[in-house]
Protein backbone atom coordinates (compact mmCIF):
# COMPACT_ATOMS: atom_id res chain seq x y z
CA UNK A 1 0.00 0.00 0.00
CA UNK A 2 1.28 3.45 -0.81
CA UNK A 3 2.26 5.82 1.97
CA UNK A 4 -0.59 8.17 1.04
CA UNK A 5 -3.22 5.41 1.25
CA UNK A 6 -1.65 4.22 4.50
CA UNK A 7 -1.87 7.70 6.01
CA UNK A 8 -5.49 8.06 4.91
CA UNK A 9 -6.31 4.64 6.36
CA UNK A 10 -4.62 5.45 9.67
CA UNK A 11 -6.46 8.77 9.98
CA UNK A 12 -9.74 6.97 9.33
CA UNK A 13 -8.75 4.34 11.91
CA UNK A 14 -7.97 6.98 14.55
CA UNK A 15 -11.37 8.66 14.07
CA UNK A 16 -13.12 5.29 14.28
CA UNK A 17 -11.26 4.29 17.46
CA UNK A 18 -12.01 7.63 19.12
CA UNK A 19 -15.72 7.14 18.35
CA UNK A 20 -15.48 3.78 20.14
CA UNK A 21 -14.04 5.48 23.23
CA UNK A 22 -10.32 4.77 22.73
CA UNK A 23 -7.72 7.33 23.76
CA UNK A 24 -4.92 7.47 21.19
CA UNK A 25 -1.55 7.34 22.97
CA UNK A 26 0.74 7.22 19.97
CA UNK A 27 0.86 6.68 16.21
CA UNK A 28 3.61 4.95 14.27
CA UNK A 29 5.75 3.78 17.18
CA UNK A 30 9.01 2.53 15.66
CA UNK A 31 11.53 0.07 17.05
CA UNK A 32 14.44 -1.62 15.29
CA UNK A 33 12.38 -4.74 14.63
CA UNK A 34 8.97 -3.30 13.85
CA UNK A 35 6.34 -0.60 13.95
CA UNK A 36 3.00 -0.28 15.71
CA UNK A 37 0.47 1.71 13.68
CA UNK A 38 -1.62 2.91 16.64
CA UNK A 39 -1.21 2.60 20.40
CA UNK A 40 -4.47 3.30 22.23
CA UNK A 41 -6.00 2.95 25.68
CA UNK A 42 -9.48 1.78 26.61
CA UNK A 43 -10.82 0.37 29.87
CA UNK A 44 -7.28 0.45 31.34
CA UNK A 45 -5.97 -1.91 28.63
CA UNK A 46 -3.26 -0.80 26.19
CA UNK A 47 -4.17 -1.79 22.63
CA UNK A 48 -1.52 -2.16 19.93
CA UNK A 49 -3.43 -1.82 16.69
CA UNK A 50 -2.29 -2.96 13.26
CA UNK A 51 -4.19 -1.11 10.54
CA UNK A 52 -4.79 -2.95 7.27
CA UNK A 53 -6.45 -1.33 4.27
CA UNK A 54 -7.39 -2.98 0.99
CA UNK A 55 -9.89 -2.92 -1.81
CA UNK A 56 -8.92 -6.21 -3.43
CA UNK A 57 -7.75 -8.79 -0.84
CA UNK A 58 -8.42 -9.91 2.72
CA UNK A 59 -6.21 -7.54 4.75
CA UNK A 60 -6.12 -9.88 7.74
CA UNK A 61 -4.13 -12.37 5.67
CA UNK A 62 -1.29 -9.82 5.59
CA UNK A 63 -0.72 -10.25 9.33
CA UNK A 64 1.61 -13.22 9.06
CA UNK A 65 3.19 -15.11 11.99
CA UNK A 66 6.42 -13.22 11.26
CA UNK A 67 4.60 -9.86 11.31
CA UNK A 68 2.82 -10.85 14.54
CA UNK A 69 6.15 -11.74 16.20
CA UNK A 70 7.51 -8.30 15.26
CA UNK A 71 4.39 -6.57 16.59
CA UNK A 72 4.65 -8.46 19.89
CA UNK A 73 8.37 -7.60 20.29
CA UNK A 74 7.65 -3.96 19.53
CA UNK A 75 4.69 -3.89 21.94
CA UNK A 76 6.81 -5.35 24.74
CA UNK A 77 9.50 -2.74 24.08
CA UNK A 78 6.89 0.04 24.19
CA UNK A 79 5.59 -1.25 27.54
CA UNK A 80 9.11 -1.51 28.98
CA UNK A 81 10.15 1.97 27.80
CA UNK A 82 7.04 3.52 29.33
CA UNK A 83 7.15 1.38 32.50
CA UNK A 84 3.55 0.37 31.79
CA UNK A 85 2.10 -2.29 34.06
CA UNK A 86 -1.35 -2.47 32.47
CA UNK A 87 -2.54 -5.45 30.48
CA UNK A 88 -2.18 -5.13 26.74
CA UNK A 89 -3.36 -6.82 23.59
CA UNK A 90 -2.84 -6.84 19.85
CA UNK A 91 -5.78 -5.79 17.67
CA UNK A 92 -6.35 -5.45 13.94
CA UNK A 93 -8.35 -2.67 12.38
CA UNK A 94 -9.50 -3.68 8.92
CA UNK A 95 -10.58 -1.10 6.34
CA UNK A 96 -12.17 -2.39 3.14
CA UNK A 97 -13.99 0.02 0.86
CA UNK A 98 -16.57 1.70 3.14
CA UNK A 99 -16.31 -0.87 5.93
CA UNK A 100 -14.23 -0.50 9.10
CA UNK A 101 -13.94 -3.39 11.54
CA UNK A 102 -11.95 -3.68 14.76
CA UNK A 103 -10.89 -7.21 15.64
CA UNK A 104 -9.74 -7.17 19.24
CA UNK A 105 -7.35 -9.60 20.88
CA UNK A 106 -5.90 -11.25 17.81
CA UNK A 107 -3.18 -12.12 20.32
CA UNK A 108 -3.49 -11.65 24.07
CA UNK A 109 -0.24 -11.05 25.93
Rosetta silent file (secondary structure, phi, psi, omega in degrees, C-alpha in Angstrom):
SEQUENCE: XXXXXXXXXXXXXXXXXXXXXXXXXXXXXXXXXXXXXXXXXXXXXXXXXXXXXXXXXXXXXXXXXXXXXXXXXXXXXXXXXXXXXXXXXXXXXXXXXXXXXXXXXXXXX
SCORE:     score description
SCORE:     0.000 S_00000001
   1 L     0.000  141.226 -179.807    0.000    0.000    0.000 S_00000001
   2 L   -69.887  158.197  179.314    1.276    3.452   -0.807 S_00000001
   3 H   -59.783  -39.703 -178.894    2.263    5.815    1.974 S_00000001
   4 H   -63.098  -47.982  178.033   -0.588    8.169    1.044 S_00000001
   5 H   -62.501  -38.736  178.025   -3.217    5.409    1.251 S_00000001
   6 H   -61.440  -43.811  178.746   -1.646    4.220    4.498 S_00000001
   7 H   -64.028  -41.610  178.300   -1.870    7.700    6.012 S_00000001
   8 H   -63.312  -45.074  178.736   -5.492    8.057    4.911 S_00000001
   9 H   -60.814  -42.612  179.914   -6.314    4.639    6.360 S_00000001
  10 H   -67.409  -37.845  176.641   -4.625    5.450    9.667 S_00000001
  11 H   -63.797  -42.194  177.146   -6.463    8.774    9.978 S_00000001
  12 H   -62.587  -40.457  179.497   -9.739    6.967    9.326 S_00000001
  13 H   -63.492  -43.982  179.787   -8.749    4.344   11.907 S_00000001
  14 H   -60.445  -46.551  178.927   -7.968    6.985   14.551 S_00000001
  15 H   -60.192  -44.095  179.694  -11.368    8.658   14.073 S_00000001
  16 H   -61.574  -46.498 -179.389  -13.124    5.286   14.276 S_00000001
  17 H   -63.638  -40.848  178.429  -11.265    4.294   17.457 S_00000001
  18 H   -63.042  -37.431  176.786  -12.013    7.633   19.120 S_00000001
  19 H   -64.080  -29.057  178.546  -15.720    7.139   18.349 S_00000001
  20 L   -84.321   -0.974  176.935  -15.479    3.779   20.141 S_00000001
  21 L    96.733   10.962  177.122  -14.037    5.476   23.235 S_00000001
  22 L   -80.415  145.624  169.691  -10.325    4.769   22.731 S_00000001
  23 E  -101.170  124.486 -179.239   -7.715    7.332   23.758 S_00000001
  24 E   -80.950  121.260  179.689   -4.917    7.472   21.188 S_00000001
  25 E   -92.248  -37.044 -176.510   -1.553    7.337   22.969 S_00000001
  26 E  -164.471  151.173  173.365    0.744    7.221   19.966 S_00000001
  27 E  -120.873  142.841  175.343    0.856    6.683   16.213 S_00000001
  28 E    54.732   57.032  175.254    3.614    4.953   14.272 S_00000001
  29 E   -77.534  119.791 -177.420    5.753    3.785   17.184 S_00000001
  30 E  -103.880  141.959  168.687    9.010    2.531   15.663 S_00000001
  31 E  -135.918  170.410 -175.538   11.528    0.068   17.049 S_00000001
  32 L   -63.807  -22.215 -177.460   14.439   -1.615   15.285 S_00000001
  33 L  -110.779    4.690  178.632   12.377   -4.737   14.633 S_00000001
  34 E   173.900 -179.351  179.701    8.973   -3.302   13.848 S_00000001
  35 E  -138.435  142.961  172.584    6.336   -0.601   13.953 S_00000001
  36 E  -107.469  125.793 -178.016    2.998   -0.284   15.709 S_00000001
  37 E   -65.147  -50.361 -178.129    0.475    1.708   13.678 S_00000001
  38 E  -139.831  133.876  171.130   -1.615    2.910   16.637 S_00000001
  39 E  -111.810  125.237 -175.681   -1.211    2.597   20.401 S_00000001
  40 E  -137.596  163.092 -179.789   -4.466    3.295   22.229 S_00000001
  41 E  -126.232  134.228  173.503   -5.995    2.947   25.679 S_00000001
  42 E  -153.694  133.727  178.888   -9.482    1.781   26.606 S_00000001
  43 L    52.837   39.701  177.159  -10.815    0.369   29.869 S_00000001
  44 L    63.528   21.849  174.314   -7.283    0.446   31.343 S_00000001
  45 E  -117.041  132.392  176.254   -5.966   -1.914   28.629 S_00000001
  46 E   -85.253  126.818 -179.598   -3.263   -0.796   26.192 S_00000001
  47 E  -109.969  125.718  173.801   -4.174   -1.788   22.626 S_00000001
  48 E  -101.107  114.890 -167.558   -1.520   -2.163   19.930 S_00000001
  49 E  -114.482  122.046  175.060   -3.428   -1.820   16.690 S_00000001
  50 E   -93.813  120.801 -178.861   -2.287   -2.964   13.262 S_00000001
  51 E   -96.686  128.308  177.917   -4.190   -1.106   10.543 S_00000001
  52 E  -126.903  130.611 -176.250   -4.794   -2.951    7.274 S_00000001
  53 E  -127.712  133.002  176.839   -6.449   -1.329    4.267 S_00000001
  54 E  -161.919  151.524  173.074   -7.389   -2.975    0.995 S_00000001
  55 L  -106.763  -17.325 -168.188   -9.890   -2.920   -1.810 S_00000001
  56 L  -125.242   -4.770 -179.362   -8.918   -6.211   -3.429 S_00000001
  57 L  -144.415  169.457  177.155   -7.751   -8.787   -0.838 S_00000001
  58 L   -78.600  107.779 -175.673   -8.422   -9.910    2.721 S_00000001
  59 H   -60.572  -29.459 -178.263   -6.209   -7.543    4.746 S_00000001
  60 H   -63.588  -27.568  178.368   -6.120   -9.879    7.743 S_00000001
  61 H   -65.834  -18.334 -179.798   -4.131  -12.370    5.667 S_00000001
  62 H   -80.418   -7.053  176.130   -1.294   -9.823    5.591 S_00000001
  63 L   -93.970   86.852 -176.487   -0.719  -10.251    9.331 S_00000001
  64 L   -80.444  167.100  174.840    1.607  -13.225    9.063 S_00000001
  65 H   -56.698  -37.365  177.807    3.190  -15.107   11.994 S_00000001
  66 H   -64.849  -44.439  177.898    6.424  -13.222   11.263 S_00000001
  67 H   -62.779  -41.953  179.706    4.600   -9.864   11.311 S_00000001
  68 H   -62.510  -41.537  178.866    2.821  -10.851   14.536 S_00000001
  69 H   -61.000  -40.444  178.188    6.145  -11.739   16.195 S_00000001
  70 H   -66.539  -40.719  178.465    7.509   -8.297   15.259 S_00000001
  71 H   -62.360  -44.396 -179.075    4.392   -6.573   16.589 S_00000001
  72 H   -63.386  -45.038  177.913    4.651   -8.459   19.891 S_00000001
  73 H   -59.538  -44.310 -178.814    8.368   -7.599   20.294 S_00000001
  74 H   -66.363  -39.774  177.907    7.649   -3.958   19.533 S_00000001
  75 H   -62.983  -43.682  179.051    4.685   -3.887   21.944 S_00000001
  76 H   -63.244  -39.079  177.046    6.814   -5.353   24.740 S_00000001
  77 H   -63.997  -43.948  177.764    9.502   -2.740   24.080 S_00000001
  78 H   -56.432  -48.547 -178.454    6.889    0.037   24.192 S_00000001
  79 H   -62.159  -41.439 -179.710    5.593   -1.249   27.538 S_00000001
  80 H   -66.908  -43.937 -179.159    9.113   -1.513   28.980 S_00000001
  81 H   -63.964  -31.744 -177.590   10.153    1.969   27.805 S_00000001
  82 L   -97.705    2.175 -178.365    7.044    3.518   29.327 S_00000001
  83 L    52.277   38.792  178.689    7.152    1.378   32.496 S_00000001
  84 L   -77.348  136.719  177.351    3.551    0.370   31.789 S_00000001
  85 L  -118.395    9.991  178.888    2.095   -2.289   34.063 S_00000001
  86 L   -79.434  158.867  171.963   -1.351   -2.468   32.474 S_00000001
  87 L   -67.923  154.692  176.792   -2.542   -5.451   30.485 S_00000001
  88 E  -143.248  161.247 -179.688   -2.181   -5.131   26.739 S_00000001
  89 E  -147.177  164.546  178.286   -3.361   -6.823   23.585 S_00000001
  90 E  -105.526  128.357  179.601   -2.837   -6.839   19.852 S_00000001
  91 E  -122.530  161.957  172.597   -5.777   -5.786   17.670 S_00000001
  92 E  -122.910  134.736  174.615   -6.346   -5.454   13.939 S_00000001
  93 E  -113.804  115.723 -173.453   -8.346   -2.668   12.381 S_00000001
  94 E  -104.161  126.584  177.184   -9.500   -3.678    8.916 S_00000001
  95 E  -118.726  117.969  176.839  -10.580   -1.096    6.340 S_00000001
  96 E  -133.113  117.701 -177.691  -12.168   -2.394    3.141 S_00000001
  97 L    51.914 -115.089 -178.998  -13.986    0.024    0.856 S_00000001
  98 L   -99.626   10.359 -175.447  -16.570    1.695    3.137 S_00000001
  99 E  -106.931  133.971  174.541  -16.312   -0.875    5.934 S_00000001
 100 E  -123.871  130.325 -179.067  -14.228   -0.498    9.101 S_00000001
 101 E  -137.261  129.964  175.038  -13.938   -3.390   11.541 S_00000001
 102 E   -99.013  123.256  175.754  -11.954   -3.677   14.759 S_00000001
 103 E  -109.545  106.424 -176.442  -10.891   -7.207   15.635 S_00000001
 104 E   -85.425  152.005  173.057   -9.741   -7.166   19.242 S_00000001
 105 E    59.388   46.975  174.712   -7.352   -9.602   20.881 S_00000001
 106 E   -68.720  -16.597  171.730   -5.899  -11.250   17.812 S_00000001
 107 E  -156.510  120.154  179.135   -3.176  -12.119   20.319 S_00000001
 108 E   -96.504  129.362 -179.311   -3.492  -11.649   24.072 S_00000001
 109 L   -97.263    0.000    0.000   -0.238  -11.047   25.927 S_00000001
